[in-house]
Amino acid sequence: MMSSVDTHEKAKVAEKASSIDLASPPEYTDVEGGQTRTLKRQLKNRHIAMISIGGVIGTGLFLGTASALQDGGPIGLLLGYAVVGTICYAVMVSLGEMVAYLPIPGGHIKLAERFVDPAFSFVMGWNYWYNWVIILPAELSAAAVLINYWNQSVNNAAWITICLVVTVVINMFGAGVYGECEFIFASIKVITITGLIILGIVLDLGGGPNHDRLGFRYWKNPGPFVQFNGIAGSKGQFLGWWAVMTQAAFSFIGTEIVAIAAGEAKNPRRNLPKAIKRVYVRILLFYIGGVIIIGLLVPSNNPDLNLRTSDAGKSPFVIAIKNAGIKGLPSVINAALLTSAWSAASSDLYTSSRALYGLAMVGNAPKIFTMISRKGLPYVSIIFCALFSCLAYMGINAGSGKVFGWFANMTSVAGLMTWFGIAVTYIRFYKGFKAQGFDRSKLPYASPLQPYAACSLDGECSSRATGTTQHLSRTICLSSSSPFCMLELSSGEEHRL
């Protein structure tokens, strides 16, 4: 008797396992005034592919590496980016498996509610929204820093306003226009960083106009590591590497934008796995390759690397080309880097508005944020999130370089907490999938590294976020004229201020 019951239960589990619906992803709609409105799936395969490769490559890599090189030295810079890059890859294989199976609006925020707990989803969702709302003014501040390379006589408020208007207009035209603009912007960024890496190799080997063969000169003098804040010995070098990881986290955070875009992607169960598999190209070629070149071409004691004391601070790539004696090219490269700031800011507004929309859909935010236009645009969420970009105007008094550093530090903590939440969500997804008797090999995307990648990610993100929070332990007033007096900055930032 017991044997027949067990056989019957196993048959039901097997029937469930063979009935995983991979044909069509679920749709989430908003019913208003008798009309059903939903986010439109307007993002094509090439949009998703380019967003995953270059969508959020921005000022973190092109400009933020200036501070990272100054804090950690060439080896500290390389090691910091390698560690955070490994964590980032674990995030993407965990997230990719869930989102390719359930490509729903809200991405991992909605998945956290389904697989963990509504309260966990609430905290994770608002933290993620905060993360992207804070990144937006950081990118606008960085754009002002880049423009100051040409002109320091015009008030930064003018440059911030111009970049903000471009960002809002792109997003108000909907996901289709956003996808097209990101495809163009990301293509420029990919071509730029690839060209810079090739040019960097040529310059390092003495192929520049000055024919100065650098080799590993700057790894020897001023040295492979930097004594952070003048702290002597291995402790100072370790703290320098730790500070680099904070900045590296800012550079890598945003890779998970593919999950948010899944709700508006065409044929997501075919296109998303392809996008996830391309992530390693971005990590190895663009980030690791880029920081190696930066460490070879620019000494860590170059005064132009300090973004905190002057808005004339420049990208390490621009500094290297200028030092090599190539005339005209630094301005061309700086212009290309400026488009990356626009692109990243556009992605920030897109992601924050969709995160807020996802929160409202599950009742974790006011219902007004679920309002969608007839063309499927969550315009209320976009307008609300765009208002927070006005924080970038703090750079008028404090300096855009300083403001960029402040927001980058705060974003790093929030982003690492998001990665921790993704790891927890995947572990519950994995356990539930296994308990139901489903076969993971039938999923649109399944990583052979699971569940070990998610478990290691859990520990790495929690320890890294804790360390970064301690690094941001001193609370100071930004300026006597600023209403935002209680923002936490790193002790290193306070030391330099």
Tab-separated table of C-alpha atoms in Angstrom:
chain	number	residue	atom	x	y	z
A	1	MET	CA	0.000	0.000	0.000
A	2	MET	CA	2.750	2.463	1.027
A	3	SER	CA	4.707	1.473	-2.062
A	4	SER	CA	1.812	2.368	-4.396
A	5	VAL	CA	1.371	5.756	-2.645
A	6	ASP	CA	5.082	6.520	-3.010
A	7	THR	CA	4.946	5.527	-6.651
A	8	HIS	CA	1.956	7.798	-7.177
A	9	GLU	CA	3.713	10.754	-5.486
A	10	LYS	CA	6.861	10.217	-7.566
A	11	ALA	CA	4.737	10.127	-10.713
A	12	LYS	CA	3.156	13.477	-9.782
A	13	VAL	CA	6.600	15.025	-9.154
A	14	ALA	CA	7.865	13.676	-12.473
A	15	GLU	CA	4.806	15.078	-14.238
A	16	LYS	CA	5.473	18.497	-12.673
A	17	ALA	CA	9.141	18.330	-13.590
A	18	SER	CA	8.326	17.662	-17.213
A	19	SER	CA	5.780	20.466	-17.388
A	20	ILE	CA	8.011	23.480	-16.802
A	21	ASP	CA	6.498	26.129	-19.033
A	22	LEU	CA	9.291	27.581	-21.105
A	23	ALA	CA	7.139	28.676	-24.005
A	24	SER	CA	5.959	32.078	-22.886
A	25	PRO	CA	7.050	34.259	-19.982
A	26	PRO	CA	4.461	35.618	-17.568
A	27	GLU	CA	3.055	39.101	-18.149
A	28	TYR	CA	2.224	41.604	-15.398
A	29	THR	CA	-0.480	44.127	-16.173
A	30	ASP	CA	-2.008	47.257	-14.728
A	31	VAL	CA	-5.778	47.564	-14.989
A	32	GLU	CA	-6.909	51.182	-14.885
A	33	GLY	CA	-10.221	52.666	-15.950
A	34	GLY	CA	-11.326	49.394	-17.504
A	35	GLN	CA	-8.222	49.258	-19.707
A	36	THR	CA	-5.420	46.774	-19.272
A	37	ARG	CA	-1.958	48.276	-19.619
A	38	THR	CA	1.347	46.506	-19.406
A	39	LEU	CA	5.016	47.132	-19.966
A	40	LYS	CA	5.729	46.572	-23.649
A	41	ARG	CA	8.404	44.102	-24.711
A	42	GLN	CA	10.338	46.466	-26.982
A	43	LEU	CA	13.961	45.491	-26.273
A	44	LYS	CA	15.396	43.368	-29.072
A	45	ASN	CA	18.168	40.797	-28.963
A	46	ARG	CA	20.832	43.280	-30.054
A	47	HIS	CA	19.637	45.734	-27.388
A	48	ILE	CA	19.909	43.157	-24.610
A	49	ALA	CA	23.260	41.935	-25.933
A	50	MET	CA	24.808	45.398	-25.992
A	51	ILE	CA	23.253	46.439	-22.666
A	52	SER	CA	24.778	43.358	-21.028
A	53	ILE	CA	28.221	43.991	-22.536
A	54	GLY	CA	28.524	47.751	-22.363
A	55	GLY	CA	25.338	49.217	-20.928
A	56	VAL	CA	26.759	50.268	-17.562
A	57	ILE	CA	30.415	50.622	-18.498
A	58	GLY	CA	30.790	54.231	-17.524
A	59	THR	CA	32.621	56.653	-15.356
A	60	GLY	CA	33.491	53.976	-12.795
A	61	LEU	CA	36.003	52.492	-15.248
A	62	PHE	CA	36.928	55.580	-17.240
A	63	LEU	CA	37.137	58.116	-14.394
A	64	GLY	CA	36.799	56.339	-11.042
A	65	THR	CA	39.935	54.294	-11.709
A	66	ALA	CA	41.893	57.543	-11.223
A	67	SER	CA	41.122	57.534	-7.488
A	68	ALA	CA	41.550	53.751	-7.316
A	69	LEU	CA	45.048	53.902	-8.822
A	70	GLN	CA	45.979	56.713	-6.466
A	71	ASP	CA	44.731	54.744	-3.427
A	72	GLY	CA	46.024	51.256	-4.243
A	73	GLY	CA	48.788	51.457	-6.838
A	74	PRO	CA	48.909	49.329	-10.016
A	75	ILE	CA	48.924	45.930	-8.272
A	76	GLY	CA	46.320	46.975	-5.716
A	77	LEU	CA	44.161	48.234	-8.588
A	78	LEU	CA	44.484	44.956	-10.503
A	79	LEU	CA	43.838	42.725	-7.484
A	80	GLY	CA	40.844	44.788	-6.370
A	81	TYR	CA	39.178	44.594	-9.777
A	82	ALA	CA	39.968	40.881	-10.102
A	83	VAL	CA	38.318	40.054	-6.766
A	84	VAL	CA	35.205	42.140	-7.407
A	85	GLY	CA	35.032	40.836	-10.992
A	86	THR	CA	34.896	37.270	-9.664
A	87	ILE	CA	32.048	38.230	-7.338
A	88	CYS	CA	30.256	39.950	-10.226
A	89	TYR	CA	30.408	36.826	-12.381
A	90	ALA	CA	28.925	34.743	-9.543
A	91	VAL	CA	26.094	37.290	-9.304
A	92	MET	CA	25.313	37.053	-12.999
A	93	VAL	CA	25.232	33.250	-13.249
A	94	SER	CA	22.944	33.167	-10.192
A	95	LEU	CA	20.670	35.886	-11.486
A	96	GLY	CA	20.702	34.616	-15.059
A	97	GLU	CA	19.349	31.212	-14.124
A	98	MET	CA	16.367	32.714	-12.313
A	99	VAL	CA	15.549	35.557	-14.704
A	100	ALA	CA	15.842	33.479	-17.883
A	101	TYR	CA	13.201	31.151	-16.383
A	102	LEU	CA	11.001	33.939	-14.942
A	103	PRO	CA	11.568	37.175	-16.929
A	104	ILE	CA	9.087	39.342	-15.040
A	105	PRO	CA	8.937	43.098	-14.292
A	106	GLY	CA	10.823	43.906	-11.135
A	107	GLY	CA	13.474	41.262	-11.821
A	108	HIS	CA	15.186	39.907	-8.742
A	109	ILE	CA	13.035	42.104	-6.459
A	110	LYS	CA	9.917	40.190	-7.461
A	111	LEU	CA	11.827	36.909	-7.361
A	112	ALA	CA	12.902	37.626	-3.767
A	113	GLU	CA	9.236	37.871	-2.786
A	114	ARG	CA	8.436	34.584	-4.491
A	115	PHE	CA	11.380	32.502	-3.258
A	116	VAL	CA	12.336	34.093	0.090
A	117	ASP	CA	9.844	36.374	1.831
A	118	PRO	CA	7.774	39.516	1.089
A	119	ALA	CA	9.636	41.400	3.831
A	120	PHE	CA	12.978	40.449	2.264
A	121	SER	CA	11.701	41.646	-1.102
A	122	PHE	CA	10.594	44.938	0.459
A	123	VAL	CA	14.037	45.672	1.911
A	124	MET	CA	15.878	44.444	-1.149
A	125	GLY	CA	13.656	46.455	-3.492
A	126	TRP	CA	14.032	49.766	-1.715
A	127	ASN	CA	17.773	49.236	-1.297
A	128	TYR	CA	18.065	48.565	-5.031
A	129	TRP	CA	16.029	51.651	-5.876
A	130	TYR	CA	18.191	53.746	-3.534
A	131	ASN	CA	21.292	52.314	-5.191
A	132	TRP	CA	20.274	53.472	-8.665
A	133	VAL	CA	18.839	56.804	-7.574
A	134	ILE	CA	22.206	57.642	-5.974
A	135	ILE	CA	24.223	56.469	-8.998
A	136	LEU	CA	22.373	58.916	-11.287
A	137	PRO	CA	23.761	62.126	-9.685
A	138	ALA	CA	27.165	60.439	-9.498
A	139	GLU	CA	27.208	59.969	-13.268
A	140	LEU	CA	26.020	63.532	-13.864
A	141	SER	CA	28.774	64.840	-11.577
A	142	ALA	CA	31.316	62.741	-13.474
A	143	ALA	CA	30.092	64.204	-16.767
A	144	ALA	CA	30.770	67.686	-15.403
A	145	VAL	CA	34.296	66.603	-14.405
A	146	LEU	CA	34.977	65.326	-17.928
A	147	ILE	CA	33.670	68.507	-19.555
A	148	ASN	CA	35.931	70.595	-17.294
A	149	TYR	CA	38.852	69.124	-19.218
A	150	TRP	CA	38.004	71.626	-21.971
A	151	ASN	CA	36.364	74.481	-20.085
A	152	GLN	CA	36.488	75.375	-16.396
A	153	SER	CA	35.035	78.878	-16.747
A	154	VAL	CA	31.403	77.751	-17.102
A	155	ASN	CA	29.508	76.815	-13.948
A	156	ASN	CA	29.074	73.042	-13.543
A	157	ALA	CA	25.322	73.544	-13.124
A	158	ALA	CA	25.050	74.196	-16.863
A	159	TRP	CA	26.747	70.914	-17.804
A	160	ILE	CA	24.750	68.930	-15.246
A	161	THR	CA	21.485	70.398	-16.559
A	162	ILE	CA	22.311	69.575	-20.183
A	163	CYS	CA	23.217	65.967	-19.347
A	164	LEU	CA	20.108	65.607	-17.168
A	165	VAL	CA	17.787	66.814	-19.927
A	166	VAL	CA	19.299	64.338	-22.412
A	167	THR	CA	18.885	61.501	-19.901
A	168	VAL	CA	15.241	62.278	-19.113
A	169	VAL	CA	14.264	62.747	-22.762
A	170	ILE	CA	15.739	59.365	-23.735
A	171	ASN	CA	13.774	57.605	-21.000
A	172	MET	CA	10.503	59.418	-21.672
A	173	PHE	CA	10.436	58.035	-25.218
A	174	GLY	CA	10.111	54.496	-23.862
A	175	ALA	CA	12.079	51.267	-23.730
A	176	GLY	CA	12.415	51.027	-27.508
A	177	VAL	CA	14.177	54.388	-27.847
A	178	TYR	CA	16.210	53.677	-24.703
A	179	GLY	CA	17.335	50.383	-26.241
A	180	GLU	CA	18.358	52.063	-29.505
A	181	CYS	CA	20.264	54.826	-27.701
A	182	GLU	CA	21.969	52.304	-25.447
A	183	PHE	CA	22.925	50.245	-28.477
A	184	ILE	CA	24.627	53.305	-30.007
A	185	PHE	CA	26.191	54.531	-26.751
A	186	ALA	CA	27.359	51.062	-25.718
A	187	SER	CA	28.852	50.487	-29.168
A	188	ILE	CA	30.857	53.703	-28.783
A	189	LYS	CA	32.030	52.593	-25.345
A	190	VAL	CA	33.030	49.121	-26.516
A	191	ILE	CA	34.942	50.541	-29.485
A	192	THR	CA	36.564	53.168	-27.237
A	193	ILE	CA	37.747	50.801	-24.504
A	194	THR	CA	38.966	48.251	-27.064
A	195	GLY	CA	40.884	50.966	-28.915
A	196	LEU	CA	42.319	52.319	-25.665
A	197	ILE	CA	43.603	48.899	-24.634
A	198	ILE	CA	45.293	48.402	-28.031
A	199	LEU	CA	46.706	51.939	-27.933
A	200	GLY	CA	47.886	51.394	-24.373
A	201	ILE	CA	49.871	48.324	-25.385
A	202	VAL	CA	51.475	50.294	-28.224
A	203	LEU	CA	52.372	53.206	-25.924
A	204	ASP	CA	53.745	50.904	-23.232
A	205	LEU	CA	56.067	49.300	-25.780
A	206	GLY	CA	57.383	52.680	-26.952
A	207	GLY	CA	55.214	53.169	-30.019
A	208	GLY	CA	54.145	56.705	-29.094
A	209	PRO	CA	55.547	59.966	-30.511
A	210	ASN	CA	58.067	60.214	-27.657
A	211	HIS	CA	59.201	56.575	-28.203
A	212	ASP	CA	59.479	56.107	-24.446
A	213	ARG	CA	59.249	52.383	-23.633
A	214	LEU	CA	57.504	52.234	-20.258
A	215	GLY	CA	57.256	48.496	-19.666
A	216	PHE	CA	56.623	47.948	-15.955
A	217	ARG	CA	58.427	51.107	-14.910
A	218	TYR	CA	55.632	52.419	-12.699
A	219	TRP	CA	55.269	49.067	-10.969
A	220	LYS	CA	58.778	49.647	-9.633
A	221	ASN	CA	58.686	53.410	-9.105
A	222	PRO	CA	56.575	54.686	-7.351
A	223	GLY	CA	55.825	51.006	-6.645
A	224	PRO	CA	53.193	48.284	-6.943
A	225	PHE	CA	51.214	49.405	-3.872
A	226	VAL	CA	50.398	52.711	-2.180
A	227	GLN	CA	50.587	53.406	1.531
A	228	PHE	CA	46.963	54.466	2.002
A	229	ASN	CA	46.686	57.839	3.778
A	230	GLY	CA	50.377	57.605	4.611
A	231	ILE	CA	49.927	54.519	6.831
A	232	ALA	CA	53.221	52.630	6.786
A	233	GLY	CA	53.829	48.934	6.204
A	234	SER	CA	51.584	46.146	5.020
A	235	LYS	CA	48.594	47.641	6.853
A	236	GLY	CA	48.669	50.744	4.649
A	237	GLN	CA	49.000	48.618	1.506
A	238	PHE	CA	46.114	46.383	2.569
A	239	LEU	CA	43.887	49.397	3.238
A	240	GLY	CA	44.804	50.768	-0.183
A	241	TRP	CA	43.690	47.516	-1.820
A	242	TRP	CA	40.508	47.562	0.276
A	243	ALA	CA	39.748	51.113	-0.872
A	244	VAL	CA	40.210	49.967	-4.481
A	245	MET	CA	37.582	47.264	-3.999
A	246	THR	CA	35.087	49.901	-2.876
A	247	GLN	CA	35.640	51.803	-6.112
A	248	ALA	CA	35.693	48.583	-8.148
A	249	ALA	CA	32.306	47.646	-6.728
A	250	PHE	CA	30.968	50.962	-8.030
A	251	SER	CA	32.349	50.117	-11.488
A	252	PHE	CA	30.867	46.611	-11.623
A	253	ILE	CA	27.511	47.325	-10.000
A	254	GLY	CA	24.853	47.539	-12.665
A	255	THR	CA	25.606	44.303	-14.472
A	256	GLU	CA	22.314	43.031	-13.085
A	257	ILE	CA	20.426	45.600	-15.164
A	258	VAL	CA	19.683	42.702	-17.537
A	259	ALA	CA	17.285	41.331	-14.903
A	260	ILE	CA	15.296	44.564	-14.792
A	261	ALA	CA	15.254	44.772	-18.602
A	262	ALA	CA	13.871	41.219	-18.792
A	263	GLY	CA	10.334	42.503	-18.237
A	264	GLU	CA	10.546	44.490	-21.491
A	265	ALA	CA	12.692	42.123	-23.567
A	266	LYS	CA	11.438	40.285	-26.633
A	267	ASN	CA	11.791	36.501	-26.442
A	268	PRO	CA	13.634	36.769	-23.090
A	269	ARG	CA	14.128	33.037	-22.613
A	270	ARG	CA	16.225	32.918	-25.761
A	271	ASN	CA	17.986	36.282	-25.565
A	272	LEU	CA	18.790	36.549	-21.841
A	273	PRO	CA	20.953	33.394	-21.640
A	274	LYS	CA	23.023	34.749	-24.533
A	275	ALA	CA	23.463	38.041	-22.702
A	276	ILE	CA	24.507	36.321	-19.464
A	277	LYS	CA	27.138	34.278	-21.273
A	278	ARG	CA	28.734	37.471	-22.624
A	279	VAL	CA	29.371	38.922	-19.170
A	280	TYR	CA	32.803	37.310	-18.834
A	281	VAL	CA	33.910	39.212	-21.957
A	282	ARG	CA	33.076	42.478	-20.258
A	283	ILE	CA	34.850	41.494	-17.040
A	284	LEU	CA	38.040	40.070	-18.531
A	285	LEU	CA	38.557	42.259	-21.597
A	286	PHE	CA	37.186	45.624	-20.570
A	287	TYR	CA	37.712	45.797	-16.815
A	288	ILE	CA	40.730	43.591	-16.113
A	289	GLY	CA	42.413	44.510	-19.396
A	290	GLY	CA	41.657	48.189	-18.827
A	291	VAL	CA	43.090	48.405	-15.309
A	292	ILE	CA	46.247	46.543	-16.372
A	293	ILE	CA	46.849	49.156	-19.076
A	294	ILE	CA	46.128	52.011	-16.667
A	295	GLY	CA	48.645	50.622	-14.160
A	296	LEU	CA	51.306	50.392	-16.873
A	297	LEU	CA	50.842	53.877	-18.332
A	298	VAL	CA	50.142	56.176	-15.382
A	299	PRO	CA	52.141	56.460	-12.128
A	300	SER	CA	50.028	56.273	-8.976
A	301	ASN	CA	51.515	59.570	-7.718
A	302	ASN	CA	50.393	61.601	-10.747
A	303	PRO	CA	48.658	64.717	-9.296
A	304	ASP	CA	45.999	64.733	-12.036
A	305	LEU	CA	44.548	61.510	-10.594
A	306	ASN	CA	43.171	63.361	-7.582
A	307	LEU	CA	39.536	64.144	-8.367
A	308	ARG	CA	38.907	65.479	-4.877
A	309	THR	CA	41.027	68.612	-4.989
A	310	SER	CA	40.248	69.901	-8.471
A	311	ASP	CA	37.636	69.498	-11.160
A	312	ALA	CA	40.493	69.420	-13.657
A	313	GLY	CA	41.071	65.789	-12.763
A	314	LYS	CA	41.118	63.644	-15.882
A	315	SER	CA	40.619	60.061	-16.897
A	316	PRO	CA	43.780	57.927	-16.544
A	317	PHE	CA	43.461	57.069	-20.233
A	318	VAL	CA	43.474	60.755	-21.180
A	319	ILE	CA	46.443	61.392	-18.875
A	320	ALA	CA	48.393	58.543	-20.497
A	321	ILE	CA	47.716	59.748	-24.047
A	322	LYS	CA	48.635	63.313	-23.136
A	323	ASN	CA	51.885	62.176	-21.482
A	324	ALA	CA	52.742	60.205	-24.616
A	325	GLY	CA	52.643	63.429	-26.642
A	326	ILE	CA	49.722	62.570	-28.930
A	327	LYS	CA	48.047	65.880	-29.777
A	328	GLY	CA	44.307	66.099	-30.411
A	329	LEU	CA	43.526	62.532	-29.403
A	330	PRO	CA	42.978	63.297	-25.672
A	331	SER	CA	40.024	65.527	-26.567
A	332	VAL	CA	38.555	62.863	-28.864
A	333	ILE	CA	38.853	60.215	-26.155
A	334	ASN	CA	37.413	62.563	-23.529
A	335	ALA	CA	34.401	63.164	-25.802
A	336	ALA	CA	33.878	59.406	-26.143
A	337	LEU	CA	34.107	59.044	-22.353
A	338	LEU	CA	31.498	61.778	-21.997
A	339	THR	CA	29.041	59.715	-24.043
A	340	SER	CA	29.656	56.883	-21.588
A	341	ALA	CA	28.521	59.151	-18.746
A	342	TRP	CA	25.348	59.964	-20.680
A	343	SER	CA	24.785	56.291	-21.394
A	344	ALA	CA	25.308	55.229	-17.779
A	345	ALA	CA	23.024	58.013	-16.515
A	346	SER	CA	20.311	56.884	-18.946
A	347	SER	CA	20.659	53.295	-17.693
A	348	ASP	CA	20.507	54.523	-14.092
A	349	LEU	CA	17.211	56.336	-14.639
A	350	TYR	CA	15.767	53.397	-16.582
A	351	THR	CA	16.689	50.902	-13.861
A	352	SER	CA	15.578	53.022	-10.892
A	353	SER	CA	12.192	53.763	-12.491
A	354	ARG	CA	11.569	50.079	-13.303
A	355	ALA	CA	12.641	49.067	-9.807
A	356	LEU	CA	10.170	51.539	-8.328
A	357	TYR	CA	7.462	50.280	-10.698
A	358	GLY	CA	8.189	46.712	-9.593
A	359	LEU	CA	7.896	47.729	-5.933
A	360	ALA	CA	4.559	49.391	-6.564
A	361	MET	CA	3.230	46.361	-8.446
A	362	VAL	CA	3.604	44.171	-5.353
A	363	GLY	CA	2.281	46.800	-2.949
A	364	ASN	CA	5.637	47.867	-1.491
A	365	ALA	CA	5.381	51.409	-2.909
A	366	PRO	CA	2.449	53.806	-3.454
A	367	LYS	CA	0.089	52.647	-6.174
A	368	ILE	CA	0.570	55.834	-8.169
A	369	PHE	CA	3.913	54.467	-9.379
A	370	THR	CA	2.123	51.677	-11.252
A	371	MET	CA	0.607	54.199	-13.668
A	372	ILE	CA	1.560	53.370	-17.251
A	373	SER	CA	0.953	55.290	-20.458
A	374	ARG	CA	-0.811	53.710	-23.424
A	375	LYS	CA	2.601	52.969	-24.921
A	376	GLY	CA	3.693	51.043	-21.810
A	377	LEU	CA	5.797	53.790	-20.190
A	378	PRO	CA	5.847	54.067	-16.348
A	379	TYR	CA	6.063	57.841	-16.613
A	380	VAL	CA	5.265	58.626	-12.954
A	381	SER	CA	8.163	56.469	-11.772
A	382	ILE	CA	10.525	58.063	-14.310
A	383	ILE	CA	9.633	61.623	-13.275
A	384	PHE	CA	9.919	60.831	-9.561
A	385	CYS	CA	13.318	59.153	-9.927
A	386	ALA	CA	14.608	61.970	-12.151
A	387	LEU	CA	13.993	64.456	-9.333
A	388	PHE	CA	16.765	62.869	-7.255
A	389	SER	CA	19.305	63.726	-9.939
A	390	CYS	CA	19.200	67.279	-8.569
A	391	LEU	CA	21.588	66.029	-5.864
A	392	ALA	CA	24.304	66.427	-8.488
A	393	TYR	CA	23.996	70.200	-8.085
A	394	MET	CA	25.847	69.877	-4.768
A	395	GLY	CA	28.939	69.908	-6.965
A	396	ILE	CA	28.439	73.625	-7.618
A	397	ASN	CA	29.924	74.473	-4.215
A	398	ALA	CA	31.742	71.314	-3.163
A	399	GLY	CA	33.173	70.426	-6.583
A	400	SER	CA	31.836	67.751	-8.927
A	401	GLY	CA	34.886	65.572	-8.375
A	402	LYS	CA	34.217	65.389	-4.635
A	403	VAL	CA	30.490	64.789	-5.117
A	404	PHE	CA	31.256	61.955	-7.543
A	405	GLY	CA	33.409	60.289	-4.871
A	406	TRP	CA	30.738	60.676	-2.202
A	407	PHE	CA	27.990	59.061	-4.254
A	408	ALA	CA	30.307	56.335	-5.557
A	409	ASN	CA	31.095	55.240	-1.989
A	410	MET	CA	27.436	55.149	-0.938
A	411	THR	CA	26.454	53.296	-4.102
A	412	SER	CA	29.079	50.604	-3.493
A	413	VAL	CA	27.571	49.632	-0.130
A	414	ALA	CA	24.016	49.488	-1.485
A	415	GLY	CA	25.123	47.506	-4.546
A	416	LEU	CA	26.936	44.887	-2.479
A	417	MET	CA	23.833	44.465	-0.327
A	418	THR	CA	21.849	43.897	-3.532
A	419	TRP	CA	24.303	41.207	-4.639
A	420	PHE	CA	23.978	39.550	-1.220
A	421	GLY	CA	20.193	39.512	-1.646
A	422	ILE	CA	20.493	37.947	-5.105
A	423	ALA	CA	22.660	35.174	-3.647
A	424	VAL	CA	20.118	34.443	-0.890
A	425	THR	CA	17.286	34.438	-3.423
A	426	TYR	CA	19.098	32.015	-5.713
A	427	ILE	CA	19.874	29.604	-2.878
A	428	ARG	CA	16.159	29.433	-2.037
A	429	PHE	CA	15.324	29.088	-5.761
A	430	TYR	CA	17.805	26.227	-6.069
A	431	LYS	CA	16.472	24.455	-2.969
A	432	GLY	CA	12.860	24.826	-4.082
A	433	PHE	CA	13.628	23.645	-7.602
A	434	LYS	CA	15.375	20.576	-6.209
A	435	ALA	CA	12.560	19.844	-3.721
A	436	GLN	CA	9.967	19.902	-6.518
A	437	GLY	CA	11.953	17.389	-8.514
A	438	PHE	CA	12.556	19.674	-11.491
A	439	ASP	CA	15.468	19.068	-13.827
A	440	ARG	CA	17.759	22.146	-13.976
A	441	SER	CA	19.187	21.031	-17.295
A	442	LYS	CA	15.840	21.919	-18.894
A	443	LEU	CA	16.101	25.544	-17.833
A	444	PRO	CA	16.856	28.189	-20.498
A	445	TYR	CA	20.138	28.836	-18.690
A	446	ALA	CA	21.829	26.681	-16.045
A	447	SER	CA	25.335	27.242	-14.708
A	448	PRO	CA	27.507	24.249	-13.764
A	449	LEU	CA	29.003	26.365	-10.950
A	450	GLN	CA	25.800	26.316	-8.907
A	451	PRO	CA	25.021	26.230	-6.045
A	452	TYR	CA	28.662	26.808	-5.039
A	453	ALA	CA	28.917	30.189	-6.795
A	454	ALA	CA	25.885	31.526	-4.923
A	455	CYS	CA	27.115	30.229	-1.557
A	456	SER	CA	30.546	31.822	-1.993
A	457	LEU	CA	28.884	35.006	-3.261
A	458	ASP	CA	26.806	35.144	-0.084
A	459	GLY	CA	29.889	35.170	2.133
A	460	GLU	CA	31.952	37.499	-0.052
A	461	CYS	CA	29.248	40.164	-0.361
A	462	SER	CA	28.329	40.141	3.325
A	463	SER	CA	31.962	40.512	4.442
A	464	ARG	CA	32.723	43.101	1.767
A	465	ALA	CA	29.609	45.176	2.554
A	466	THR	CA	30.424	45.056	6.271
A	467	GLY	CA	33.983	46.205	5.633
A	468	THR	CA	32.850	48.978	3.326
A	469	THR	CA	30.291	50.174	5.856
A	470	GLN	CA	33.068	50.427	8.455
A	471	HIS	CA	35.111	52.302	5.851
A	472	LEU	CA	32.196	54.758	5.657
A	473	SER	CA	31.944	55.146	9.402
A	474	ARG	CA	32.553	58.841	9.983
A	475	THR	CA	29.600	61.173	9.585
A	476	ILE	CA	30.433	64.739	8.603
A	477	CYS	CA	28.702	67.744	7.125
A	478	LEU	CA	29.274	68.145	3.397
A	479	SER	CA	29.074	71.925	3.436
A	480	SER	CA	27.449	74.649	5.465
A	481	SER	CA	25.140	75.465	2.555
A	482	SER	CA	23.988	71.901	1.920
A	483	PRO	CA	20.732	70.612	3.441
A	484	PHE	CA	22.103	67.052	3.198
A	485	CYS	CA	24.313	67.313	6.244
A	486	MET	CA	24.295	63.718	7.437
A	487	LEU	CA	25.995	61.731	4.692
A	488	GLU	CA	28.606	59.112	5.504
A	489	LEU	CA	31.972	59.410	3.838
A	490	SER	CA	35.066	57.314	4.017
A	491	SER	CA	37.711	58.253	6.527
A	492	GLY	CA	40.025	58.622	3.551
A	493	GLU	CA	37.668	61.181	1.996
A	494	GLU	CA	37.497	63.098	5.249
A	495	HIS	CA	41.266	63.081	5.517
A	496	ARG	CA	41.624	64.651	2.102
A	497	LEU	CA	38.830	67.175	2.642
